[in-house]
Every structure is written in structure tokens, then in C-alpha cells.
Coordinates of N, CA, C and O in Angstrom, one line a residue:
Q286 N 74.3 57.5 108.3 CA 74.5 58.9 108.9 C 72.3 59.1 108.5 O 72.5 59.3 107.8
G287 N 71.9 60.1 109.6 CA 71.1 60.2 110.1 C 71.3 62.0 109.1 O 71.9 62.4 109.5
G288 N 70.0 62.2 108.8 CA 69.8 63.9 107.8 C 68.6 64.5 108.7 O 68.0 64.2 110.1
A289 N 68.9 65.9 108.3 CA 67.7 67.1 109.2 C 67.7 67.9 108.0 O 68.1 67.8 107.5
F290 N 66.5 68.6 108.7 CA 66.4 69.9 107.6 C 67.2 70.9 107.6 O 67.9 71.1 108.5
P291 N 67.9 71.4 106.4 CA 68.5 72.7 106.2 C 67.4 73.7 106.7 O 66.3 73.2 107.2
D292 N 67.9 74.5 107.0 CA 67.0 76.1 107.6 C 66.3 76.3 106.1 O 66.9 77.5 106.0
I293 N 65.6 75.5 105.8 CA 64.5 75.9 104.7 C 64.4 77.0 104.7 O 64.3 77.6 103.6
P294 N 63.0 77.8 105.2 CA 63.1 79.7 105.2 C 64.7 80.2 105.0 O 64.0 81.2 103.8
R295 N 65.3 79.9 105.6 CA 66.8 80.8 105.1 C 67.0 80.4 103.4 O 67.8 81.5 103.0
V296 N 67.4 78.9 103.4 CA 67.6 78.6 102.2 C 66.4 79.4 100.9 O 67.1 79.8 99.9
V297 N 65.7 79.4 101.1 CA 64.3 80.1 99.8 C 64.7 81.2 100.0 O 64.8 82.0 98.8
A298 N 64.8 82.1 101.2 CA 65.2 84.0 100.8 C 66.1 83.8 99.7 O 66.4 85.2 99.8
R299 N 67.4 82.9 100.9 CA 68.6 83.6 99.8 C 68.1 83.1 98.0 O 68.7 84.0 97.3
Y300 N 67.5 81.8 97.6 CA 67.5 82.1 96.6 C 66.6 82.7 96.0 O 66.6 83.5 94.7
R301 N 65.6 83.2 96.3 CA 64.7 84.5 96.3 C 65.5 85.8 95.7 O 65.2 86.8 94.8
K302 N 66.9 85.8 96.7 CA 67.8 86.7 96.6 C 68.6 86.8 95.6 O 69.0 87.5 94.3
E303 N 68.9 85.4 95.0 CA 70.5 85.6 94.6 C 70.5 84.1 93.3 O 71.0 84.6 92.5
G304 N 69.0 83.8 93.0 CA 69.1 82.4 92.4 C 68.5 82.8 91.3 O 67.7 83.6 91.1
N305 N 68.5 81.5 90.6 CA 67.6 81.7 89.1 C 66.4 80.4 89.4 O 66.1 79.0 89.9
P306 N 65.1 81.1 89.4 CA 64.0 80.1 89.7 C 63.6 78.6 89.2 O 63.0 78.1 88.5
K307 N 64.7 78.8 87.6 CA 64.3 78.1 86.7 C 65.1 76.7 86.6 O 65.1 75.7 86.5
M308 N 65.8 77.2 87.9 CA 66.8 75.8 88.5 C 66.0 74.6 88.9 O 65.3 75.6 90.0
P309 N 66.5 73.7 89.1 CA 65.2 72.5 89.8 C 66.0 72.6 91.1 O 64.7 72.6 92.2
D310 N 67.0 73.1 91.9 CA 67.1 73.2 93.0 C 66.4 74.5 93.6 O 65.4 73.8 95.0
Y311 N 66.3 75.2 92.8 CA 65.6 76.6 93.5 C 64.0 76.4 93.9 O 63.6 76.0 94.7
R312 N 63.2 75.2 92.3 CA 62.4 74.9 92.4 C 62.4 73.9 93.8 O 60.6 74.0 94.4
S313 N 63.3 73.1 94.0 CA 62.7 71.9 95.1 C 62.6 73.2 96.0 O 61.6 72.0 97.4
Y314 N 63.5 73.5 96.8 CA 63.2 74.3 97.9 C 61.8 74.9 98.1 O 61.4 75.6 99.1
E315 N 61.5 75.4 96.9 CA 59.9 76.3 97.0 C 59.3 74.8 97.5 O 58.1 75.8 98.3
F316 N 59.4 73.8 96.9 CA 58.0 72.7 96.9 C 58.3 72.6 98.2 O 57.1 72.4 99.5
F317 N 59.7 72.5 98.8 CA 59.5 71.8 100.4 C 59.0 72.5 101.2 O 58.7 72.3 103.1
L318 N 60.0 73.9 101.5 CA 59.0 75.0 102.7 C 57.5 75.8 102.1 O 57.0 74.9 103.1
K319 N 57.0 75.1 101.3 CA 55.0 75.3 101.2 C 54.8 73.9 102.0 O 54.2 74.1 102.7
R320 N 55.3 73.2 101.6 CA 54.9 71.4 102.1 C 55.3 71.4 103.6 O 54.5 71.0 104.3
L321 N 56.2 71.9 104.1 CA 56.5 71.6 105.5 C 55.9 72.6 106.3 O 55.1 72.6 107.6
E322 N 55.1 73.9 105.7 CA 54.3 75.0 106.5 C 53.2 74.0 106.5 O 52.4 74.6 107.6
T323 N 52.8 73.7 105.6 CA 51.4 72.8 105.2 C 51.7 71.9 106.6 O 50.7 71.9 106.9
R324 N 52.2 71.2 106.5 CA 52.6 70.1 107.3 C 52.2 70.3 109.0 O 51.9 70.1 109.7
M325 N 53.2 71.6 109.5 CA 53.5 72.1 110.4 C 51.8 72.5 111.0 O 51.7 71.7 112.1
K326 N 51.3 73.1 110.6 CA 50.1 73.1 110.5 C 49.0 72.3 111.0 O 48.3 72.1 111.6
E327 N 48.8 70.9 110.2 CA 48.3 69.8 109.9 C 48.8 69.3 111.4 O 47.6 68.5 111.7
Y328 N 49.8 69.0 111.5 CA 49.9 68.3 112.7 C 50.2 69.0 114.2 O 50.6 68.3 114.9
G329 N 49.9 70.0 114.2 CA 50.3 70.9 115.5 C 51.6 71.3 116.0 O 52.1 71.9 116.8
L330 N 51.9 70.9 114.6 CA 53.7 71.8 114.9 C 54.1 72.7 114.9 O 55.0 73.3 115.6
D331 N 53.1 73.8 114.5 CA 53.3 75.1 114.5 C 53.0 75.7 116.0 O 52.9 76.8 116.6
K332 N 52.4 74.8 117.0 CA 51.6 75.0 118.7 C 53.2 74.9 119.5 O 53.4 75.0 120.3
I333 N 54.5 73.8 118.7 CA 55.3 73.7 119.7 C 56.3 74.5 119.5 O 57.2 74.8 120.1
F334 N 56.5 74.3 117.7 CA 58.0 75.2 117.2 C 57.4 76.4 117.5 O 56.2 76.8 116.4
S335 N 58.5 77.8 117.5 CA 57.9 79.1 116.9 C 57.9 79.0 115.3 O 57.5 80.6 115.6
S336 N 58.5 78.7 114.7 CA 58.8 78.9 113.5 C 59.4 78.0 112.5 O 59.5 76.7 113.1
T337 N 58.9 78.0 111.1 CA 59.2 76.3 110.2 C 61.2 76.8 110.7 O 61.6 75.4 110.7
S338 N 61.7 77.9 110.8 CA 62.8 77.6 110.9 C 63.2 76.9 112.3 O 64.6 75.9 112.4
A339 N 62.6 77.2 113.4 CA 62.6 76.5 114.7 C 62.6 75.2 114.6 O 63.5 74.2 115.3
L340 N 61.9 75.1 113.7 CA 61.3 73.2 113.3 C 62.8 72.6 112.7 O 63.8 71.8 112.9
C341 N 63.2 73.4 112.0 CA 64.5 72.9 111.2 C 65.6 72.8 112.0 O 66.5 72.0 112.0
L342 N 66.1 73.8 112.5 CA 67.2 74.1 113.7 C 66.7 72.5 114.7 O 68.1 72.2 115.0
A343 N 65.8 72.2 115.4 CA 65.9 71.4 116.2 C 65.7 69.8 115.9 O 66.3 68.9 116.4
S344 N 65.3 69.9 114.7 CA 66.2 68.4 113.9 C 67.4 68.5 113.6 O 67.8 67.4 113.7
Q345 N 68.3 69.7 113.8 CA 69.7 69.2 113.7 C 70.0 68.7 114.8 O 71.2 68.1 114.8
N346 N 69.6 69.2 115.9 CA 70.0 68.6 117.0 C 70.3 67.5 117.1 O 70.6 66.7 117.6
I347 N 68.8 66.8 116.6 CA 68.7 65.2 116.7 C 69.6 65.1 116.1 O 70.1 63.5 116.1
Q348 N 69.8 65.4 114.5 CA 70.8 65.0 113.9 C 72.5 64.5 114.3 O 72.5 63.3 114.7
A349 N 72.6 65.5 114.9 CA 73.7 65.9 115.7 C 73.8 64.0 116.9 O 75.1 64.0 116.9
E350 N 73.1 64.3 117.7 CA 73.1 63.8 118.6 C 73.4 62.0 117.9 O 74.2 61.0 118.1
E351 N 72.3 61.5 117.3 CA 72.3 60.8 116.4 C 73.3 60.7 115.5 O 74.2 59.0 115.6
N352 N 73.9 61.4 115.0 CA 75.6 60.6 114.5 C 76.7 60.4 115.1 O 77.1 59.7 115.2
K353 N 76.1 61.3 116.2 CA 77.6 61.0 117.4 C 77.3 59.9 117.9 O 78.3 59.2 118.2
R354 N 76.1 59.4 118.3 CA 76.2 57.6 118.9 C 76.5 57.3 117.8 O 77.1 55.5 118.1
A355 N 75.7 56.5 116.5 CA 76.5 56.0 115.9 C 77.7 56.2 115.2 O 78.3 54.7 115.4
L356 N 78.8 57.3 115.0 CA 79.9 57.2 115.0 C 80.7 56.3 116.0 O 81.5 55.6 116.3
E357 N 80.4 56.8 117.4 CA 80.8 56.0 118.6 C 81.0 55.0 118.4 O 81.8 54.2 118.5
A358 N 79.9 54.5 118.3 CA 79.8 52.8 117.7 C 80.5 52.5 117.2 O 81.3 51.2 117.0
L359 N 80.7 52.8 115.7 CA 81.9 52.6 115.0 C 83.3 52.2 115.5 O 84.4 51.9 115.4
R360 N 83.8 53.6 116.1 CA 84.9 53.6 116.7 C 85.4 53.2 117.8 O 86.1 52.6 118.1
I361 N 84.5 52.3 118.6 CA 84.5 51.7 119.8 C 84.5 50.3 119.7 O 84.3 49.5 120.5
N362 N 84.0 50.0 118.0 CA 84.2 48.6 117.9 C 85.3 48.2 117.3 O 85.8 48.5 116.3
P363 N 86.0 47.2 118.1 CA 87.4 46.5 117.5 C 87.5 45.9 116.2 O 88.4 45.6 115.7
N364 N 86.3 45.5 115.5 CA 85.9 44.9 114.7 C 86.1 45.7 113.0 O 85.5 44.9 111.9
I365 N 85.9 47.3 113.7 CA 85.7 47.9 112.3 C 87.1 48.9 111.9 O 87.5 49.3 112.6
A366 N 87.3 48.9 110.7 CA 89.0 48.9 110.4 C 88.8 50.2 109.8 O 89.5 51.6 109.5
G367 N 87.1 51.1 109.6 CA 87.2 52.4 109.2 C 85.5 52.5 108.7 O 84.9 51.5 108.5
Y368 N 85.8 54.1 108.4 CA 84.1 54.0 107.8 C 83.7 55.6 106.7 O 85.1 56.3 107.1
C369 N 83.0 55.5 106.7 CA 83.1 56.8 105.3 C 81.3 57.8 105.9 O 80.7 57.0 106.2
I370 N 81.6 59.2 105.7 CA 80.4 60.0 105.8 C 79.6 60.1 105.0 O 80.5 60.8 104.1
H371 N 78.2 60.0 104.4 CA 77.6 60.5 103.5 C 76.8 61.5 104.2 O 75.5 61.1 104.4
A372 N 77.0 62.1 103.8 CA 77.3 63.5 102.9 C 78.2 64.7 103.6 O 77.4 64.7 104.6
W373 N 79.2 64.9 102.9 CA 79.6 66.6 103.3 C 79.1 67.5 103.1 O 78.0 67.9 104.2
T374 N 77.9 67.5 102.2 CA 76.4 69.0 102.0 C 75.3 67.9 101.3 O 75.1 67.4 100.5
G375 N 74.0 68.1 102.1 CA 73.3 68.3 101.7 C 72.5 68.9 100.4 O 72.4 70.1 100.1
A376 N 72.9 68.5 99.3 CA 71.9 69.2 98.0 C 71.4 67.9 96.6 O 71.7 67.2 96.8
D377 N 71.1 68.8 95.5 CA 70.2 68.5 95.0 C 69.0 67.5 95.8 O 68.3 67.5 95.9
W378 N 69.2 66.0 95.0 CA 67.9 65.1 95.7 C 68.3 64.2 97.0 O 67.7 63.5 98.0
I379 N 69.9 64.8 97.5 CA 69.6 64.5 99.1 C 70.0 65.8 100.1 O 70.6 65.5 101.2
I380 N 69.0 66.5 100.0 CA 68.5 67.4 100.8 C 68.9 66.9 102.2 O 67.7 65.8 102.2
G381 N 69.2 67.7 103.0 CA 69.3 67.5 104.6 C 70.1 66.4 105.2 O 70.0 65.7 105.6
S382 N 70.8 65.8 104.1 CA 72.0 64.3 104.4 C 73.2 64.5 105.0 O 74.0 64.0 105.2
G383 N 73.5 66.4 104.7 CA 75.3 66.7 105.0 C 75.3 66.9 106.2 O 74.2 67.3 107.3
L384 N 76.5 67.4 106.3 CA 77.3 68.1 107.7 C 77.1 69.7 107.6 O 77.7 70.4 108.1
I385 N 77.1 69.7 106.5 CA 77.0 71.5 105.8 C 76.0 72.4 105.6 O 75.5 71.4 104.5
D386 N 75.8 73.1 105.3 CA 74.7 74.2 104.7 C 75.6 73.8 102.8 O 76.5 73.7 102.5
I387 N 74.5 73.9 102.0 CA 75.0 73.5 100.3 C 75.5 74.5 99.9 O 76.7 74.8 98.8
W388 N 75.5 75.7 100.5 CA 77.1 76.8 100.1 C 78.5 76.6 100.5 O 79.3 77.5 100.5
L389 N 78.4 75.5 101.8 CA 79.6 75.2 102.4 C 80.3 76.3 102.6 O 81.2 76.7 102.8
E390 N 79.0 77.3 103.6 CA 79.4 78.1 104.0 C 79.0 78.1 106.1 O 79.9 78.4 106.5
E391 N 78.3 77.2 106.2 CA 77.8 76.9 107.8 C 77.7 75.5 108.5 O 76.9 74.7 107.7
P392 N 78.9 75.0 109.3 CA 78.4 73.5 109.5 C 77.3 73.2 110.2 O 77.1 74.5 111.1
W393 N 76.7 72.4 110.4 CA 75.8 72.0 111.6 C 76.1 71.5 112.3 O 77.5 71.3 112.5
K394 N 75.4 71.5 113.7 CA 75.8 70.6 114.7 C 76.6 69.0 114.2 O 77.5 69.2 115.4
A395 N 76.4 68.3 113.7 CA 76.2 67.3 113.2 C 77.7 67.3 112.9 O 78.6 66.5 112.9
Y396 N 78.3 68.5 112.0 CA 79.7 68.9 111.8 C 80.6 68.0 112.8 O 81.8 67.8 113.2
Y397 N 80.3 69.4 114.2 CA 81.4 69.6 114.8 C 80.9 68.0 115.8 O 82.1 67.6 116.8
T398 N 80.0 67.2 116.0 CA 79.7 66.5 117.0 C 81.3 65.1 116.2 O 81.7 64.2 116.5
A399 N 80.2 65.3 114.6 CA 81.4 64.0 114.3 C 82.8 64.3 114.5 O 83.4 63.9 113.9
K400 N 83.1 65.6 114.1 CA 84.7 65.9 114.5 C 85.2 65.7 116.1 O 86.3 65.0 115.9
E401 N 84.6 66.2 116.3 CA 84.9 65.1 118.1 C 84.9 64.0 117.8 O 86.2 63.5 118.6
V402 N 84.4 63.1 117.6 CA 84.3 61.5 118.0 C 84.7 61.5 117.3 O 86.1 60.0 117.2
N403 N 86.1 62.1 115.9 CA 86.5 61.8 115.5 C 88.1 62.3 115.7 O 89.1 62.1 114.9
Q404 N 88.7 62.2 116.8 CA 89.7 63.2 117.1 C 90.4 61.6 117.5 O 90.0 60.8 118.0
P405 N 91.7 62.1 117.1 CA 93.0 60.8 117.5 C 92.6 60.4 118.7 O 92.7 58.7 119.1
I406 N 92.4 60.8 119.8 CA 92.2 60.1 121.1 C 90.7 60.5 121.2 O 90.1 61.7 121.9
Y407 N 89.6 59.4 121.9 CA 88.1 60.4 122.2 C 88.0 59.3 123.7 O 88.1 58.1 123.1
L408 N 86.9 59.6 124.0 CA 86.1 58.5 125.7 C 85.1 59.1 124.6 O 84.3 60.0 125.2
A409 N 84.5 57.8 124.9 CA 82.9 57.5 124.8 C 82.3 57.1 126.3 O 83.1 56.1 126.7
I410 N 81.3 58.3 126.7 CA 81.0 57.4 127.4 C 79.2 57.1 127.4 O 78.2 57.8 126.8
H411 N 78.9 55.9 128.1 CA 77.3 55.4 127.6 C 77.2 55.1 129.1 O 77.6 54.2 130.3
A412 N 75.6 55.3 129.1 CA 75.0 55.1 131.0 C 73.6 54.1 130.2 O 72.9 54.4 129.4
T413 N 73.8 53.0 131.0 CA 72.7 52.0 130.5 C 71.7 51.8 131.7 O 72.2 51.8 133.5
P414 N 70.3 52.0 131.9 CA 69.1 52.6 131.2 C 69.9 54.4 130.8 O 70.2 55.2 131.7
R415 N 69.5 54.9 129.4 CA 69.4 56.1 129.3 C 68.3 56.8 130.0 O 68.6 58.1 130.1
N416 N 67.7 57.0 129.9 CA 66.1 56.9 130.6 C 65.9 56.2 132.4 O 66.2 55.2 131.9
A417 N 65.9 57.1 133.1 CA 65.9 56.3 134.2 C 64.8 56.6 135.4 O 65.0 58.0 135.4
Y418 N 64.3 56.0 136.1 CA 63.7 56.4 137.2 C 64.8 57.6 138.5 O 65.5 56.9 138.9
A419 N 63.7 58.3 139.8 CA 64.6 58.5 140.3 C 65.3 56.9 141.4 O 64.6 56.3 141.4
Q420 N 66.2 57.7 141.9 CA 67.1 56.3 142.7 C 67.2 55.2 141.9 O 67.9 54.1 142.5
Q421 N 67.5 55.3 140.9 CA 67.4 53.6 139.9 C 69.3 53.8 139.4 O 69.5 54.8 139.7
K422 N 69.6 52.6 139.5 CA 71.1 52.2 139.4 C 71.8 52.1 137.9 O 70.4 51.8 136.6
I423 N 72.9 53.1 137.7 CA 72.8 53.4 135.8 C 73.8 52.7 135.8 O 74.8 53.2 136.9
K424 N 74.6 52.0 135.3 CA 75.8 51.7 134.8 C 76.7 52.2 133.9 O 75.7 52.6 132.8
V425 N 77.6 53.3 134.3 CA 78.6 53.8 132.8 C 79.9 53.5 132.5 O 80.2 53.2 133.5
T426 N 80.0 53.2 131.7 CA 81.1 52.3 130.9 C 81.8 53.8 130.3 O 81.0 54.8 129.5
V427 N 83.2 54.1 130.6 CA 83.7 55.1 129.7 C 84.6 54.0 128.5 O 85.7 53.5 129.3
T428 N 84.2 53.8 127.5 CA 85.5 53.5 126.2 C 86.3 54.6 125.9 O 86.2 55.5 125.3
A429 N 87.9 54.3 125.8 CA 88.8 54.9 125.2 C 89.1 54.8 124.0 O 89.5 53.6 123.7
V430 N 88.9 55.5 122.8 CA 90.1 55.1 121.3 C 91.3 55.8 121.3 O 91.4 57.1 121.8
N431 N 92.4 55.2 121.2 CA 93.4 56.0 121.0 C 94.4 55.5 119.8 O 94.9 54.5 120.2
E432 N 94.4 56.5 119.0 CA 94.9 55.9 117.9 C 97.0 56.8 117.8 O 97.4 56.1 117.1
L433 N 97.1 56.7 118.7 CA 98.5 57.4 119.1 C 99.3 57.0 120.1 O 98.8 55.8 120.5
K434 N 100.1 57.3 120.3 CA 101.6 56.0 121.1 C 100.8 56.4 122.5 O 99.6 57.0 123.0
S435 N 101.1 55.4 123.2 CA 100.6 55.4 124.6 C 100.8 56.8 125.6 O 101.7 57.1 125.3
T436 N 100.0 57.1 126.1 CA 99.9 58.5 126.8 C 99.3 58.4 128.5 O 98.8 57.1 128.9
T437 N 99.1 59.0 129.4 CA 99.3 58.7 130.7 C 98.2 60.4 131.0 O 98.4 61.2 130.2
G438 N 96.9 60.2 131.8 CA 96.1 61.5 132.2 C 95.4 60.8 133.5 O 95.7 59.9 133.9
R439 N 94.5 61.8 133.7 CA 93.6 61.6 134.8 C 92.2 61.6 134.1 O 91.8 62.4 133.4
L440 N 91.6 60.1 134.0 CA 90.0 60.7 133.8 C 89.0 61.0 135.1 O 89.3 60.6 136.2
I441 N 88.1 62.2 134.4 CA 87.8 62.4 136.1 C 85.9 62.6 135.1 O 85.6 63.2 134.2
L442 N 85.2 61.5 135.8 CA 83.3 61.1 135.3 C 83.0 62.1 136.3 O 83.0 61.6 137.8
T443 N 82.0 62.7 135.9 CA 81.2 63.7 136.8 C 79.8 63.7 136.3 O 79.7 63.3 134.8
M444 N 78.6 63.5 137.2 CA 77.4 63.6 137.0 C 76.8 64.8 137.8 O 76.8 65.4 138.9
T445 N 76.4 65.6 136.5 CA 75.6 67.1 137.1 C 74.4 66.7 137.0 O 73.3 66.6 135.6
S446 N 72.9 67.2 138.2 CA 71.6 67.4 138.0 C 71.3 68.8 137.3 O 72.0 69.4 136.6
P447 N 70.0 68.6 136.7 CA 69.4 69.5 136.0 C 69.0 71.0 136.8 O 69.1 72.0 135.6
D448 N 69.8 70.6 137.9 CA 69.5 72.3 138.6 C 71.2 72.5 138.9 O 71.7 74.0 139.2
G449 N 71.8 71.7 138.0 CA 73.6 72.1 138.1 C 74.5 71.4 139.0 O 75.6 72.0 139.5
R450 N 74.0 71.1 139.9 CA 74.8 70.4 141.3 C 75.5 69.0 140.6 O 74.9 68.5 139.9
E451 N 76.6 69.1 141.0 CA 77.3 67.7 140.6 C 77.2 67.1 141.9 O 77.2 66.8 142.9
I452 N 76.3 65.4 141.5 CA 76.5 65.1 142.4 C 77.0 63.6 142.3 O 76.7 62.8 143.0
F453 N 77.9 63.4 141.4 CA 78.6 62.4 141.6 C 80.3 62.8 141.0 O 80.1 63.3 139.9
R454 N 81.5 62.3 141.4 CA 82.5 62.4 140.6 C 83.3 61.2 141.5 O 83.6 60.4 142.3
K455 N 83.9 60.7 139.9 CA 85.2 59.7 140.5 C 86.4 59.9 139.6 O 86.8 60.4 138.3
Q456 N 87.7 59.8 139.9 CA 89.0 60.3 139.3 C 89.7 59.3 139.4 O 89.6 57.8 140.3
K457 N 90.7 59.2 138.4 CA 91.4 58.0 138.3 C 92.6 57.7 137.3 O 92.6 58.7 136.0
K458 N 93.7 58.0 137.8 CA 94.9 57.6 136.6 C 95.0 56.5 135.7 O 94.2 55.6 135.8
L459 N 95.2 57.0 135.1 CA 95.3 56.6 132.8 C 96.5 56.0 132.6 O 97.2 56.8 132.5
M460 N 96.8 54.7 132.0 CA 98.0 54.7 131.4 C 97.1 54.2 129.9 O 96.2 53.2 129.7
L461 N 96.8 55.4 129.1 CA 96.2 54.8 128.0 C 96.8 54.3 127.0 O 97.8 55.2 126.2
R462 N 96.6 52.9 126.7 CA 97.5 52.4 125.4 C 96.3 53.1 124.2 O 95.9 53.0 124.3
E463 N 97.8 52.1 123.3 CA 97.3 52.5 122.1 C 95.8 51.6 121.8 O 95.9 50.4 122.4
G464 N 94.5 51.7 121.2 CA 93.4 50.8 120.6 C 92.5 51.2 121.3 O 92.6 52.9 121.7
I465 N 91.3 50.2 121.9 CA 90.3 49.9 122.0 C 90.0 49.7 123.3 O 90.9 48.5 123.5
H466 N 89.8 50.0 124.7 CA 90.1 49.8 126.0 C 88.4 50.4 127.0 O 88.5 51.7 126.9
T467 N 87.9 49.7 127.3 CA 87.1 49.7 128.2 C 88.2 51.1 130.0 O 89.1 49.7 130.5
V468 N 87.6 51.6 129.8 CA 88.6 52.3 131.1 C 88.2 52.6 132.4 O 89.0 53.0 133.4
M469 N 86.5 52.2 132.2 CA 86.0 52.9 133.7 C 84.7 52.1 133.6 O 84.2 52.0 132.6
D470 N 84.5 51.4 134.2 CA 82.7 50.5 134.6 C 82.5 51.1 136.2 O 83.0 51.0 137.0
V471 N 81.5 52.1 136.3 CA 80.7 52.6 137.5 C 79.7 52.3 137.5 O 79.0 52.4 136.4
D472 N 78.9 52.1 138.7 CA 77.5 51.8 139.2 C 77.1 54.0 139.8 O 78.0 53.9 140.5
L473 N 76.0 54.1 138.9 CA 75.5 55.4 139.8 C 74.1 55.1 140.3 O 73.6 54.5 140.1
I474 N 73.6 56.0 140.9 CA 72.2 55.8 141.2 C 71.8 57.6 140.9 O 72.3 58.6 141.2
A475 N 70.2 57.2 140.2 CA 69.9 58.6 139.5 C 69.4 59.1 140.5 O 69.0 58.9 141.8
G476 N 69.6 60.3 140.7 CA 68.9 61.4 141.6 C 67.6 61.2 141.5 O 67.0 60.8 140.7
D477 N 67.3 62.1 141.9 CA 65.8 62.7 142.7 C 64.6 63.1 142.1 O 63.6 64.1 141.9
V478 N 65.6 64.9 141.0 CA 65.3 65.8 140.2 C 64.6 65.2 138.8 O 65.5 64.8 138.3
T479 N 63.6 65.6 138.3 CA 63.3 65.1 137.1 C 64.3 66.4 136.2 O 63.7 67.2 136.4
G480 N 65.0 65.5 134.8 CA 65.2 66.2 134.5 C 66.4 65.3 133.3 O 66.8 64.3 133.6
Y481 N 67.3 66.3 132.6 CA 68.2 65.9 131.8 C 69.6 65.9 132.4 O 70.0 67.1 132.7
Y482 N 70.2 65.0 133.1 CA 71.3 64.6 133.5 C 72.3 65.1 132.6 O 72.8 63.8 131.5
T483 N 73.6 65.3 133.0 CA 74.8 65.0 132.1 C 76.2 64.5 132.9 O 76.3 64.9 133.7
L484 N 76.4 63.7 131.8 CA 78.1 62.7 132.6 C 79.3 63.7 131.5 O 78.9 63.9 130.6

């Protein structure tokens, strides 16, 4: 499981208000905040992020995406019988490894992606390549994981351009059997607009 920064300035502010400065975790967070602020200036990250908190929250976005992709890979692999997530919360010497803040009050984005991927019925959508040139062919595979009884449904795959236009749509009736199955393979053509496309 990938890690991320907690919102360190916010954590330190709470420690200063409610904590005991003699405790190791209090001192660790103070140290991390000072070090992070120094490194942000050294590497010019203060010109990219509006604050130290903004950098911390951006790292949580990356953690959510990488954890989702790792969990998807485990779920759609028929040779994997199970897995565990470490850790629920990042505290003490594992700061930043959790899915929820150290006070067990605020789930991070990675918590919600882990919850999403672990649903009894889950569809994993993979595009190859993930980064494409204009008008390049993209292969899209949809893999279904079903831990319940066989069920029917309709799969609708769409691709939306950065300016919000739907540029592809395909529908298919499904008989979703229990287990792991590829339910759609399709070739798309990348659009002309540069930016982030959503499947």
C-alpha cells in the first residue's frame, strides 16, 4: 500500500492545542513540519503548491490512485486468494501509511478507493496505453469481479473529453457469472483535445 502525507500543519496545530509536547509523536510531527517546509523551499515546491497543507493533500490524491490500481490488480488476478491492507491509520513510526487520520476521524481519499474496489461486484477498467497521442488507438478492457450469485445487467462504457463531451459510448447486456471475467474488450481512438479523458 502506498503512503501519503497527513495534513501535517493541521496535525501540528491540533497537537499544539491539545497535546503533550513531551510525547514522541508530538515532537515527530513538529520535526516533520519543519523539515517539509524547508524542503518545499529548497526544491521550489512552494511555487507549485499554495501551502504545505496543499502539498500534503495532493500526496493523498496520488496515494488513492496508486492504491486503487494495486488493489484492482489483486482483485482481478484469479491466482490471488486474498490480501490485507496495512495500515488502517498512520501513527508513530508509520506516519503516512494509513487510510484514515491518526485520530480515526477523517478518512483519506485512499479509504474511499479501497472501499470502492472491495465491493462484492466490481468493474476494473484499464486503458492501454494510459497516456496517448491524439488519434492514437487505445485498447480498453473491462474486467468484472463478482463474489455474489450470477446476475444480469447492462454495461455502459463511455469516454468523456477534457471539455466534458462524450466522445464514445458502447452498451452491452451482461450475464455476470460468479468469479473474475473479462466482460468487454474494445479499441478506441484518442481525441484531438489535449488533457485528461475519463472512462
